[in-house]
Short mmCIF file of C-alpha atoms and ligand atoms in Angstrom, two decimals:
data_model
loop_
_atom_site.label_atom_id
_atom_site.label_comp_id
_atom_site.label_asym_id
_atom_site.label_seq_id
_atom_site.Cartn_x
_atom_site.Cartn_y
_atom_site.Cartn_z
CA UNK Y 1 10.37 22.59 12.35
CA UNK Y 2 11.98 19.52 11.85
CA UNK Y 3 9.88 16.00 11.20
CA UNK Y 4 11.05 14.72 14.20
CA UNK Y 5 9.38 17.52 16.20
CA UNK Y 6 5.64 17.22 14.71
CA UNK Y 7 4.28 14.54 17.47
CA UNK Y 8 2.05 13.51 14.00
CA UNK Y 9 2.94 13.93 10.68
CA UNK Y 10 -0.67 13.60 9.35
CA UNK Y 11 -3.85 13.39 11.14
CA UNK Y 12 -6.72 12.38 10.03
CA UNK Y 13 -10.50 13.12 12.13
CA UNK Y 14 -13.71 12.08 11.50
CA UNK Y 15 -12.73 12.80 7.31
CA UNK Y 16 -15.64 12.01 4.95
CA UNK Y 17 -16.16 12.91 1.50
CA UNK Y 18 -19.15 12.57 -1.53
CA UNK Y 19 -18.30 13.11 -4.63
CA UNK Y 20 -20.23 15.69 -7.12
CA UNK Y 21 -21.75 12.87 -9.09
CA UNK Y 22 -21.13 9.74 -6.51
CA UNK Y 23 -24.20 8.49 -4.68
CA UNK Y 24 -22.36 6.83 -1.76
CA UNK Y 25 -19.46 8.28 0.74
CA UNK Y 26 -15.88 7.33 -1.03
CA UNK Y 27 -14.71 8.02 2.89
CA UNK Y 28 -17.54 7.38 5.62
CA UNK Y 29 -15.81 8.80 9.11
CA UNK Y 30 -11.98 7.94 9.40
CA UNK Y 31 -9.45 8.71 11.37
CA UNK Y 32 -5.87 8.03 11.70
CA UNK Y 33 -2.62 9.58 12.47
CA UNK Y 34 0.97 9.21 11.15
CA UNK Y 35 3.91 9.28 13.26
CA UNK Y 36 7.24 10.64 12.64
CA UNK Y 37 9.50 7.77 10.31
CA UNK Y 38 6.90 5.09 10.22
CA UNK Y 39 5.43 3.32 7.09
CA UNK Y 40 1.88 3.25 7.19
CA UNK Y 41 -0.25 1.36 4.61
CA UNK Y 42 -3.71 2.25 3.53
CA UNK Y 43 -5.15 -1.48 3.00
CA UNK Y 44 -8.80 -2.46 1.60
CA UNK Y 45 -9.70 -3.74 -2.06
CA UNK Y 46 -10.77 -1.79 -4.96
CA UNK Y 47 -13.18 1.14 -4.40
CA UNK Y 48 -12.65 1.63 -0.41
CA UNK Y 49 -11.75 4.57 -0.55
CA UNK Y 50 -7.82 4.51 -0.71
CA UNK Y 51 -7.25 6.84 -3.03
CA UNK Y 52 -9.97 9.38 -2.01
CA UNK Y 53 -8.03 9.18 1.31
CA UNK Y 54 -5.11 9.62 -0.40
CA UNK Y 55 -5.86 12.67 -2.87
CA UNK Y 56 -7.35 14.37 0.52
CA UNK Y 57 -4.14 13.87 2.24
CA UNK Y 58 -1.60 15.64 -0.99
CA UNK Y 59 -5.14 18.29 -1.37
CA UNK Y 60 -6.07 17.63 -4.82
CA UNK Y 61 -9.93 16.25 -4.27
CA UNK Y 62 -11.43 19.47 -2.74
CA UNK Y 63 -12.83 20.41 -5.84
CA UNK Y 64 -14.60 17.02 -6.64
CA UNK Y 65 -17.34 17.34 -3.71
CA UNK Y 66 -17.81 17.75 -0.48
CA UNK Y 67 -15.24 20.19 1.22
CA UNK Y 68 -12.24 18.45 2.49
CA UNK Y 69 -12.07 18.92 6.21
CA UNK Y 70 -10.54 17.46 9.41
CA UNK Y 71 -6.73 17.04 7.80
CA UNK Y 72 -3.27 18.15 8.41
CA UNK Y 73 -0.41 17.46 7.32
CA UNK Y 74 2.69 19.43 8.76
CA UNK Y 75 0.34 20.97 10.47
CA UNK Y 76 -0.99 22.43 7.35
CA UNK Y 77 -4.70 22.05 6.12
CA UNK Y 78 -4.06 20.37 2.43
CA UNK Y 79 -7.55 21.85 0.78
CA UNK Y 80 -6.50 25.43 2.12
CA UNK Y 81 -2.63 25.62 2.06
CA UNK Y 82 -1.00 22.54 -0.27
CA UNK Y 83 1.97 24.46 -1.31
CA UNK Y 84 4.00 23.65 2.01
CA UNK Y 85 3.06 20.13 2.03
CA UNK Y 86 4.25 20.10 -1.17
CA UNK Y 87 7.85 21.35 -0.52
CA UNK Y 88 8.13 18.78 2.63
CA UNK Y 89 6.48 16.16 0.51
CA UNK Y 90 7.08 13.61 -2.11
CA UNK Y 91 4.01 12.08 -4.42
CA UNK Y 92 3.88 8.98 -6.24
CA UNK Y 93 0.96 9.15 -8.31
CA UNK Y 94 -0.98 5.75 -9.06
CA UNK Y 95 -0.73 6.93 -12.59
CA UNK Y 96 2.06 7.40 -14.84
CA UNK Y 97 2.24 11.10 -15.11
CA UNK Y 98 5.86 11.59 -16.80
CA UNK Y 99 6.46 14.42 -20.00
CA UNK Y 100 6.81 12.27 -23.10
CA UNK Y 101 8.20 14.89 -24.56
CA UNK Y 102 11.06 14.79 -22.68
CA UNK Y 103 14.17 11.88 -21.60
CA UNK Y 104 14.24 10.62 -18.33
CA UNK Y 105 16.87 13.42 -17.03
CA UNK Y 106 14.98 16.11 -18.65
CA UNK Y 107 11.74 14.56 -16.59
CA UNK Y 108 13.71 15.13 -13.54
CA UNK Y 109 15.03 18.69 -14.02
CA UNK Y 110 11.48 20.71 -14.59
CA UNK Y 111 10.70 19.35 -11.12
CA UNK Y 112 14.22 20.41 -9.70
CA UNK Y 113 12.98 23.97 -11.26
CA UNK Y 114 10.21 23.59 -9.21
CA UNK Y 115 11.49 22.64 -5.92
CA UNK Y 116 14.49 25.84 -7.60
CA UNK Y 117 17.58 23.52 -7.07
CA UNK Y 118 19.24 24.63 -10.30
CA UNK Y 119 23.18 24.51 -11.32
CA UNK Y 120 25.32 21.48 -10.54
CA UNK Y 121 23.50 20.74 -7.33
CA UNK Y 122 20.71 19.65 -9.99
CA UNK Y 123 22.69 17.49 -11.75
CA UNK Y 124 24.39 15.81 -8.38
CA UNK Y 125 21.08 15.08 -7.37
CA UNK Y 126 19.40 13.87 -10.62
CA UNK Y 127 22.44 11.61 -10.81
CA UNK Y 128 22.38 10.64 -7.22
CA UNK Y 129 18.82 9.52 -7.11
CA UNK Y 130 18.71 7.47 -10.89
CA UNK Y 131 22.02 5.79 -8.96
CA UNK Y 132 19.67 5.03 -6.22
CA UNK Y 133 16.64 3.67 -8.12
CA UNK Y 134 19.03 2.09 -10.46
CA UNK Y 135 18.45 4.08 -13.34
CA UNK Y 136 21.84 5.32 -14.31
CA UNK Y 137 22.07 3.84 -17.80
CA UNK Y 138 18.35 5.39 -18.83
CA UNK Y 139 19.68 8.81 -17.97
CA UNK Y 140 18.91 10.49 -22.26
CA UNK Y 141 16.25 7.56 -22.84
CA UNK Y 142 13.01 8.67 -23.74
CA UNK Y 143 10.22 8.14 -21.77
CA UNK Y 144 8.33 5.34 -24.03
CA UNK Y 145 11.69 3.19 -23.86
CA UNK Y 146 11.35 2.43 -20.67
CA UNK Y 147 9.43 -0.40 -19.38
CA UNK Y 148 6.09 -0.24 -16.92
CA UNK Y 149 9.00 -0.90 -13.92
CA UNK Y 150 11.37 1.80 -15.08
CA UNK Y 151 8.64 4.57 -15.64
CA UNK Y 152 7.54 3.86 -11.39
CA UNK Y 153 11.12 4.01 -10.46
CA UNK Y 154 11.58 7.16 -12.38
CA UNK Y 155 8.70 8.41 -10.64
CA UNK Y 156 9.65 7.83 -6.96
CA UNK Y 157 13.43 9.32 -7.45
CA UNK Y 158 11.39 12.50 -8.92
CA UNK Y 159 9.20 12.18 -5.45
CA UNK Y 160 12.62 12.22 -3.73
CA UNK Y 161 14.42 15.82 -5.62
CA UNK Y 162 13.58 17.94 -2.83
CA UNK Y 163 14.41 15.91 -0.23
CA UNK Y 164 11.27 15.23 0.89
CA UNK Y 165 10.33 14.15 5.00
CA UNK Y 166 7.52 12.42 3.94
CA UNK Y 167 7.23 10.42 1.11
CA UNK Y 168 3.06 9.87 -0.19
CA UNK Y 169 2.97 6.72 -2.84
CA UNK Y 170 -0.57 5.40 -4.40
CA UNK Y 171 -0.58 1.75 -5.15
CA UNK Y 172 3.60 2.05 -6.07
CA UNK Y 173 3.96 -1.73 -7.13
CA UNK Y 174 0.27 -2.41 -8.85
CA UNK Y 175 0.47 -4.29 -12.10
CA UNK Y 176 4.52 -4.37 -11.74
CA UNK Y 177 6.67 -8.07 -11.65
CA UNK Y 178 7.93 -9.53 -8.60
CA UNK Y 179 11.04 -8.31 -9.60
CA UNK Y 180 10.54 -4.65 -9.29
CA UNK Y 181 8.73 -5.10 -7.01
CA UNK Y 182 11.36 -6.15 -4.17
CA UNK Y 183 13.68 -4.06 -5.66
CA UNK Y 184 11.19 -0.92 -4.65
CA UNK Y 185 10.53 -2.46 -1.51
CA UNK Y 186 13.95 -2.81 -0.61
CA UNK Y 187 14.43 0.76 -1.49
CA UNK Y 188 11.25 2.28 0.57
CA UNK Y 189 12.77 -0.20 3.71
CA UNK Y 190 16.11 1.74 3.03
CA UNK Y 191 14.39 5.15 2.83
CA UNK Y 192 12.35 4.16 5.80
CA UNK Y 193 16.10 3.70 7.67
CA UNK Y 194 17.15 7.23 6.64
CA UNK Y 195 13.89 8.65 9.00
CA UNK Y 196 12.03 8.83 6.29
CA UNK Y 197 7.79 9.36 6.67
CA UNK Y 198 6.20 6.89 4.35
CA UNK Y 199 2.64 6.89 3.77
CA UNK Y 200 1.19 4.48 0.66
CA UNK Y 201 -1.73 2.84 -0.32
CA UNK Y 202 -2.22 -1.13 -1.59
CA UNK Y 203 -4.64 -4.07 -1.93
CA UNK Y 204 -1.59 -6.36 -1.57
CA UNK Y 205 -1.79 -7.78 1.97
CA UNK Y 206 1.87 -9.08 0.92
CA UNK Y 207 3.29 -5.55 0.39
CA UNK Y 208 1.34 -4.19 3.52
CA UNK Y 209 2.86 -7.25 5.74
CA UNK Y 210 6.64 -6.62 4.01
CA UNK Y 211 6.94 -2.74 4.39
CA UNK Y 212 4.59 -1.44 6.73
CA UNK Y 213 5.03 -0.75 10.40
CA UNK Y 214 1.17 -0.03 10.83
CA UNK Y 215 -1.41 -0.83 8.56
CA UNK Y 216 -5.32 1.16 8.41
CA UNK Y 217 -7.76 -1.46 6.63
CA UNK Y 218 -10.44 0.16 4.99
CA UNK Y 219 -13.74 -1.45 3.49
CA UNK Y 220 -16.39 0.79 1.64
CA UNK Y 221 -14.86 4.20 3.02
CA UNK Y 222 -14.74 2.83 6.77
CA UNK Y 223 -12.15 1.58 9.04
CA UNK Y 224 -12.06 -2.13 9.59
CA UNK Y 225 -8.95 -2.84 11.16
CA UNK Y 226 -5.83 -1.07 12.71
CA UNK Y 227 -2.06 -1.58 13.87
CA UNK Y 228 0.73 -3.30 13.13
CA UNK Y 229 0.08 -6.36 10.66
CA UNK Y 230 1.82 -9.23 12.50
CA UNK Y 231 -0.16 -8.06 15.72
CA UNK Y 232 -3.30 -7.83 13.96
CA UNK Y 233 -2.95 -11.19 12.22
CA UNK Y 234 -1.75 -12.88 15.76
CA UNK Y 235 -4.87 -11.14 17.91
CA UNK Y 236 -7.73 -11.50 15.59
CA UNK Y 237 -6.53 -15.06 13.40
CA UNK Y 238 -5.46 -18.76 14.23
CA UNK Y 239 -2.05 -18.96 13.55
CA UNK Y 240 -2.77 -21.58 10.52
CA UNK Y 241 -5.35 -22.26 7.64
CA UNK Y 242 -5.75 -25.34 5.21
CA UNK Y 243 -7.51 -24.13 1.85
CA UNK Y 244 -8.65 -27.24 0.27
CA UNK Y 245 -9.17 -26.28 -3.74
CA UNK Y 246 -12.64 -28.44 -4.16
CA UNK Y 247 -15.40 -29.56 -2.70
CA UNK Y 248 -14.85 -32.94 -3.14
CA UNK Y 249 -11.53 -33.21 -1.59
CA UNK Y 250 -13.36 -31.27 1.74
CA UNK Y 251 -15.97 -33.83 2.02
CA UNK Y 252 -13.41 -36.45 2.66
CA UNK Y 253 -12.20 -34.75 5.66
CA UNK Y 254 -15.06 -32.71 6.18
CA UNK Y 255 -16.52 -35.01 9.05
CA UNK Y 256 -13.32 -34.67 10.95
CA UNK Y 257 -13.62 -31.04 10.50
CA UNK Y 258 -16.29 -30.49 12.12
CA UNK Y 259 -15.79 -32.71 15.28
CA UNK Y 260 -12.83 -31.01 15.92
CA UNK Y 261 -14.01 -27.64 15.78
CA UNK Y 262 -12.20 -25.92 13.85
CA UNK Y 263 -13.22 -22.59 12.11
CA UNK Y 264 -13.80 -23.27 9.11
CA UNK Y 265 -14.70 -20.52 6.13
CA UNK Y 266 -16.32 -21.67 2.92
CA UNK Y 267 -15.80 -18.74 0.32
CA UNK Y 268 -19.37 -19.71 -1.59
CA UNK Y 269 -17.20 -20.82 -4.31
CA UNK Y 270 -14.59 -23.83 -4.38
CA UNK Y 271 -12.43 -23.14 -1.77
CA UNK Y 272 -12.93 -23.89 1.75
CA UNK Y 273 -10.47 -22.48 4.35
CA UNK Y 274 -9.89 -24.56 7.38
CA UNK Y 275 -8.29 -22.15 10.44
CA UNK Y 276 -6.67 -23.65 13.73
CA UNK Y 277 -4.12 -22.86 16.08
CA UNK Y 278 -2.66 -26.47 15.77
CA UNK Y 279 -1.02 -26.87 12.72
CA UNK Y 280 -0.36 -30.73 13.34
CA UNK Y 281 -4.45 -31.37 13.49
CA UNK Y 282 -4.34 -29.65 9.79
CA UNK Y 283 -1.23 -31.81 8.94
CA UNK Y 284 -3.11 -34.61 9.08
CA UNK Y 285 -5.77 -33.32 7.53
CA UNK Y 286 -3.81 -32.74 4.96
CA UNK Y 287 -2.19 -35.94 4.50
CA UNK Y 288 -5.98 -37.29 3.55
CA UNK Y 289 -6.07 -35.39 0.50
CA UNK Y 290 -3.97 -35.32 -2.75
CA UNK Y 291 -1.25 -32.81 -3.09
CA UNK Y 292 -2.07 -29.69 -5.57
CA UNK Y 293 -5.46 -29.68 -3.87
CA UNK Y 294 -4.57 -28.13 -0.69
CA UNK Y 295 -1.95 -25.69 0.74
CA UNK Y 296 -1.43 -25.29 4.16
CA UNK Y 297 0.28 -21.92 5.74
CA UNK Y 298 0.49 -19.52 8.05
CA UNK Y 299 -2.41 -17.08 8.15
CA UNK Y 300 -2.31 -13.45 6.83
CA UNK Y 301 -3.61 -10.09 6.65
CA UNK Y 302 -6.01 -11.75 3.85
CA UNK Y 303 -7.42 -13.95 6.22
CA UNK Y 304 -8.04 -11.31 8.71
CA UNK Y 305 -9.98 -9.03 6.09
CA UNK Y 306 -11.95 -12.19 5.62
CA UNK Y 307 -13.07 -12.80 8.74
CA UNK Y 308 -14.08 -9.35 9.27
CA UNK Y 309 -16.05 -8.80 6.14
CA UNK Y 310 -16.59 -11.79 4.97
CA UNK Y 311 -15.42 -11.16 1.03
CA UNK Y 312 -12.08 -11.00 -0.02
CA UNK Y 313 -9.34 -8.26 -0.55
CA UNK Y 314 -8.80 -8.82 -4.20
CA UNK Y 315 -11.95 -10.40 -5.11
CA UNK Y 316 -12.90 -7.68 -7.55
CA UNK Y 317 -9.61 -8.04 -9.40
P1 ADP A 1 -9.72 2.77 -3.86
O1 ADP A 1 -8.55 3.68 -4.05
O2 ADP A 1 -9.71 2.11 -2.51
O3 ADP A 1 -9.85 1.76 -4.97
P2 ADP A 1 -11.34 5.09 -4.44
O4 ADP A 1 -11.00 6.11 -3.43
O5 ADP A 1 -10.72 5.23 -5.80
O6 ADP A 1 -11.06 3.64 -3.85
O7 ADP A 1 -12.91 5.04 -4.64
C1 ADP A 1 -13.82 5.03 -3.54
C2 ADP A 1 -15.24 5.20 -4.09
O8 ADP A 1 -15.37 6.51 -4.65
C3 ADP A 1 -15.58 4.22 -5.21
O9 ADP A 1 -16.94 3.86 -5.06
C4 ADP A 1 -15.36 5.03 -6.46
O10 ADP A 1 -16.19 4.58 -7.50
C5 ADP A 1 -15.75 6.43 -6.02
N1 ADP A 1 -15.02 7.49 -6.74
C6 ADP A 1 -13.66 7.63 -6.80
N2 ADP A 1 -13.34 8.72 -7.53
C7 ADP A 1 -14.49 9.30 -7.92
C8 ADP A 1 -14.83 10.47 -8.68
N3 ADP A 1 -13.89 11.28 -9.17
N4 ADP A 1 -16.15 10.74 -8.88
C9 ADP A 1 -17.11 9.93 -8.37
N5 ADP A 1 -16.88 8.82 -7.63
C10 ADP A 1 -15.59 8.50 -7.40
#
């Protein structure tokens, strides 16, 4: 059966799991479905239960606690039956899992063994895909040449060998440079175009906003928020927020502040966050206080996590 003809390429119902020596649930009751040739993010900060989610989904956490149940993929049940998931699928481990024992093409053919494309139709499609994650010239290097950037990109063209309908990524850009980090972007986007299915977890809100279609929030193993990010921002957020860097620059406007009514969200710390739909009223707010102290923008994904938990997505980083 084609991709096209599963109505959803994972679903997800009512999924919890405990781990052997964890004391709370990693995943507390979620569901979720995937639909054919979207990009759908798993959101939330550290410890929400991305991963869990994640491992679950590719059946590798079975063993670690409770009994996976309540998932399929393909149609398939991941803790039961993997091994067809994994010939329709393509994983991109948070970690770094390459042989260093071996060069970057040699990397690429044991899993072409796997998937058994042997022969020239191997080596067309090891070439083809280091062409397409840019990767040509590191075809003999060994696997400790290549930088933190290079090993990821290595990784997603071996997630691609067999072709795969739906592509499964953990945290793909975490710890990497702006750079490489458009440049995979730009090649998930272009993936996304061929009909691709891409599932992938993140606690950037900036990633989530630039490459998913839907987003699934997630805060200590529950859902907190669901859809597509720009609608989610637009329903749930004022279109605008001030953050004022001290205290002492808020107090000169805070009197206005308040007689306006506008929502404002002090984080505990220094910054306070001043939301409205009126961007001119924060304008001139803004013009009260000296520049470097404030920043005024269009809310985000961030801001939405925010409101609804009241701590932030990366505070723990
Ligand atoms: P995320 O990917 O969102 O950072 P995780 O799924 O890694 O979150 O973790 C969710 C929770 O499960 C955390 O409290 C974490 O400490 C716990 N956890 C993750 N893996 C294990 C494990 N192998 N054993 C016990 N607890 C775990």
């Amino acid at each position: 059966m084609r991709s096209s003809e599963y109505e959803n390429i994972i679903k997800v119902e009512n999924v919890y799991k405990t781990y052997k020596n964890g004391t709370a649930k990693a995943v507390a009751g979620v569901s979720f479905s995937v639909t054919p040739g979207v990009c759908f993010g798993l959101l939330g900060p550290n410890g929400a239960g991305k991963s869990t989610m994640m491992k679950m989904i590719y059946g590798v956490s079975y063993r670690d606690g409770t009994p996976d149940s309540g998932i399929s993929v393909f149609g398939h049940d991941p803790g039961r039956n993997a091994l067809p998931i994994r010939f329709l699928s393509g994983i991109v481990p948070q970690e770094n899992n390459l042989d260093e024992e071996l060069n970057v093409e040699q990397n690429l053919k044991v899993f072409c063994r796997f998937y058994n494309i042997t022969g020239s139709q191997a080596q067309d499609r090891i070439s083809e895909l280091l062409s397409f994650m840019e990767l040509s010239e590191k075809q003999s290097f060994g696997i400790k040449q290549l930088s933190g950037g290079m090993k990821r990109r290595l990784i997603i063209a071996r997630a691609l060998l067999n072709n795969p309908r739906l592509l499964v990524l953990d945290e793909p850009t975490t710890g990497l440079d702006p750079q490489v980090r458009h440049l995979i972007w730009d090649k998930l986007r272009r993936l996304k175009r061929q009909g691709m299915t891409i599932l992938l977890t993140t606690h950037y809100m900036d990633e989530a906003f630039q490459i998913c279609d839907s987003v699934f929030i997630m805060n200590k193993g529950k859902s907190v928020a669901e859809g597509n990010p720009q609608q989610l921002v637009n329903k749930h957020i004022e279109s605008y927020v001030l953050e004022v860097y001290s205290k002492e620059s808020f107090s000169v406007i805070s009197k206005n502040v308040t007689e306006k009514c506008c929502r404002v969200d002090d984080d505990g710390a220094d910054v306070t966050r001043i939301y409205s739909d009126d961007y001119e009223r924060l304008r001139e707010f803004s013009k009260q206080l000296t520049g470097g102290d404030f920043y005024l923008r269009q809310s985000n994904l961030e801001d939405l996590f925010l409101k609804i938990t009241g701590s932030r997505l990366n505070a723990q980083q």
